[in-house]
XYZ file of C-alpha atoms in Angstrom:
188
model
C 18.494 -11.570 16.389
C 20.019 -8.187 13.893
C 17.243 -6.622 11.930
C 17.164 -7.200 8.418
C 16.287 -4.255 6.002
C 15.394 -4.807 2.384
C 16.150 -1.611 0.537
C 15.334 -0.941 -3.168
C 16.767 2.414 -4.394
C 16.073 1.902 -7.879
C 12.608 -0.325 -7.988
C 11.231 -1.890 -11.240
C 8.382 -2.535 -9.556
C 6.485 -1.446 -6.699
C 3.213 -2.541 -6.817
C 0.247 -3.308 -4.333
C -1.929 -6.112 -5.140
C -4.291 -9.165 -4.081
C -5.021 -12.847 -3.767
C -8.234 -14.323 -3.038
C -11.807 -13.187 -3.716
C -13.374 -10.157 -3.431
C -14.593 -9.973 0.611
C -11.820 -12.467 1.129
C -8.882 -11.132 -0.045
C -5.067 -10.489 1.056
C -3.426 -7.508 0.517
C 0.324 -7.321 -0.601
C 2.700 -4.764 -1.383
C 5.588 -6.243 -3.698
C 8.971 -5.065 -4.600
C 11.510 -6.280 -7.899
C 14.956 -5.228 -8.549
C 16.738 -6.974 -11.058
C 16.534 -10.725 -9.337
C 15.277 -9.498 -6.017
C 11.825 -9.749 -4.720
C 9.885 -9.227 -1.802
C 6.298 -9.480 -1.063
C 4.824 -7.862 2.598
C 1.607 -8.989 3.349
C -0.540 -5.676 4.978
C -4.692 -4.814 5.836
C -6.625 -3.323 3.271
C -6.709 0.336 5.316
C -2.995 0.124 4.994
C -2.850 -0.122 1.665
C -5.683 2.933 1.015
C -4.078 5.001 3.390
C -0.356 4.585 2.143
C -2.150 5.817 -0.991
C -3.670 9.023 0.119
C -0.540 10.042 2.126
C 1.141 9.516 -0.736
C -1.162 11.847 -3.149
C -0.692 14.092 0.145
C 3.418 13.684 0.463
C 3.719 14.923 -3.107
C 1.069 18.141 -3.169
C 3.255 19.269 -0.278
C 6.278 18.546 -1.825
C 5.875 20.888 -5.135
C 4.300 23.797 -2.760
C 7.759 23.322 -0.637
C 10.110 22.517 -3.059
C 8.653 23.532 -5.596
C 9.657 19.762 -7.305
C 8.146 18.659 -10.715
C 5.459 16.251 -9.803
C 2.615 15.055 -12.384
C -0.854 15.062 -11.334
C -1.832 12.135 -12.944
C 0.904 9.289 -13.006
C 2.632 8.506 -17.014
C 0.768 6.041 -19.346
C 4.434 4.527 -18.980
C 4.635 4.513 -15.283
C 0.894 2.326 -15.260
C 2.024 -1.273 -14.248
C -1.521 -3.261 -14.179
C -0.201 -6.810 -14.291
C -0.543 -9.304 -11.265
C 1.540 -10.071 -8.511
C 4.576 -11.917 -9.419
C 4.175 -15.097 -8.141
C 4.992 -17.110 -5.849
C 3.875 -14.571 -3.610
C 5.498 -15.672 -0.533
C 4.618 -13.203 2.504
C 7.930 -11.225 4.001
C 6.177 -10.772 6.841
C 3.345 -9.065 7.528
C 3.398 -4.990 7.646
C 2.113 -3.477 11.223
C 3.760 0.347 11.311
C 4.760 2.215 8.198
C 6.430 5.306 7.200
C 6.596 7.627 4.336
C 9.164 10.356 3.591
C 10.688 12.909 1.532
C 14.988 12.190 0.458
C 15.902 15.788 -1.155
C 19.350 13.779 -2.038
C 17.473 11.733 -4.350
C 14.265 13.611 -5.121
C 12.650 10.541 -4.295
C 9.357 9.365 -2.512
C 10.558 6.548 0.556
C 8.725 4.537 1.712
C 8.993 2.140 4.857
C 6.934 -0.671 5.362
C 7.894 -2.680 9.089
C 7.633 -5.698 10.028
C 4.214 -6.349 13.159
C 6.809 -6.138 16.304
C 5.617 -7.154 19.887
C 7.338 -4.842 21.503
C 6.351 -1.493 20.667
C 7.582 0.199 17.711
C 10.056 3.076 18.930
C 9.539 6.446 16.393
C 13.445 6.637 15.837
C 13.422 3.475 14.493
C 10.897 4.319 11.396
C 13.138 5.443 8.180
C 16.359 5.027 10.511
C 19.598 2.006 9.847
C 19.135 1.037 13.523
C 20.591 -2.786 14.472
C 17.602 -3.194 16.656
C 13.931 -2.766 15.701
C 11.171 -4.935 12.920
C 12.893 -6.377 9.781
C 11.687 -3.989 7.172
C 11.361 -3.026 3.463
C 12.591 0.616 2.269
C 11.954 1.798 -1.367
C 12.618 4.966 -3.332
C 10.482 5.816 -5.628
C 10.283 8.929 -7.938
C 7.595 11.050 -7.821
C 5.995 9.689 -11.158
C 6.068 5.903 -9.882
C 4.994 6.994 -6.404
C 2.361 8.935 -8.230
C 1.908 5.107 -10.668
C 1.673 3.179 -7.294
C -1.244 5.425 -5.278
C -3.178 5.364 -8.654
C -2.989 1.466 -8.874
C -3.366 0.735 -5.369
C -7.018 3.393 -5.018
C -7.764 0.971 -8.194
C -7.066 -2.389 -6.142
C -9.254 -1.109 -3.118
C -11.901 -0.263 -4.963
C -11.807 -3.464 -6.708
C -13.711 -5.615 -3.875
C -17.098 -6.048 -3.271
C -19.929 -2.860 -4.364
C -21.399 -0.937 -1.816
C -24.555 -1.259 -0.180
C -26.840 1.341 -2.042
C -27.913 2.298 1.600
C -25.188 1.984 4.398
C -22.244 2.055 2.122
C -20.998 -1.399 3.901
C -19.490 -4.466 1.140
C -22.266 -6.331 -0.167
C -21.478 -9.902 0.216
C -22.459 -12.676 -2.943
C -24.996 -14.063 -0.474
C -26.492 -10.312 0.472
C -26.354 -8.865 4.089
C -27.766 -7.497 6.573
C -28.767 -3.703 6.356
C -29.585 -1.737 9.022
C -30.572 0.751 7.625
C -33.127 -2.208 6.466
C -34.749 -2.888 9.926
C -32.393 -6.070 10.024
C -33.469 -7.411 6.335
C -31.571 -9.440 3.844
C -30.692 -7.096 0.970
C -28.936 -9.115 -1.580
C -26.613 -7.263 -4.657
C -30.120 -7.802 -6.890
C -32.355 -5.673 -4.369
């Protein structure tokens, strides 16, 4: 079956968001442009790594090419609205690609569907007909910075960490390895 690549060259929105309660959240990236809306599911760690790598890429682009890159997202670019509903998962993300398109001065993010076969690196950020389905988004440096800042907030909005071991606290508490097996609650 032919590969489907959803391309968003000038997205109206590209955001990270969640559905569910802390401790039982599903993470999504959602891109919209005019009437098109795509939502893909991924792991919390993938959102966190993507935000970190975008920050590193922007610093490198500024250093190597002298491109204007904001230190913080401009207030106009910050999106605090929830995910657009209905949230219908197009696919679950397996591999992510990140790059810089010097021609359009844009950060390029590619999200590839989980595949049963090993993904060849040549498929990432390429238009080959074979390979997993993908979502490719082009973002200005300020929009990329805004995405990374929101992604950090979304990741950190989960459960509070245990002050001793830094593992997330469940509503029922947790068995802290630093407490020699005694159960800790959020009140402790």
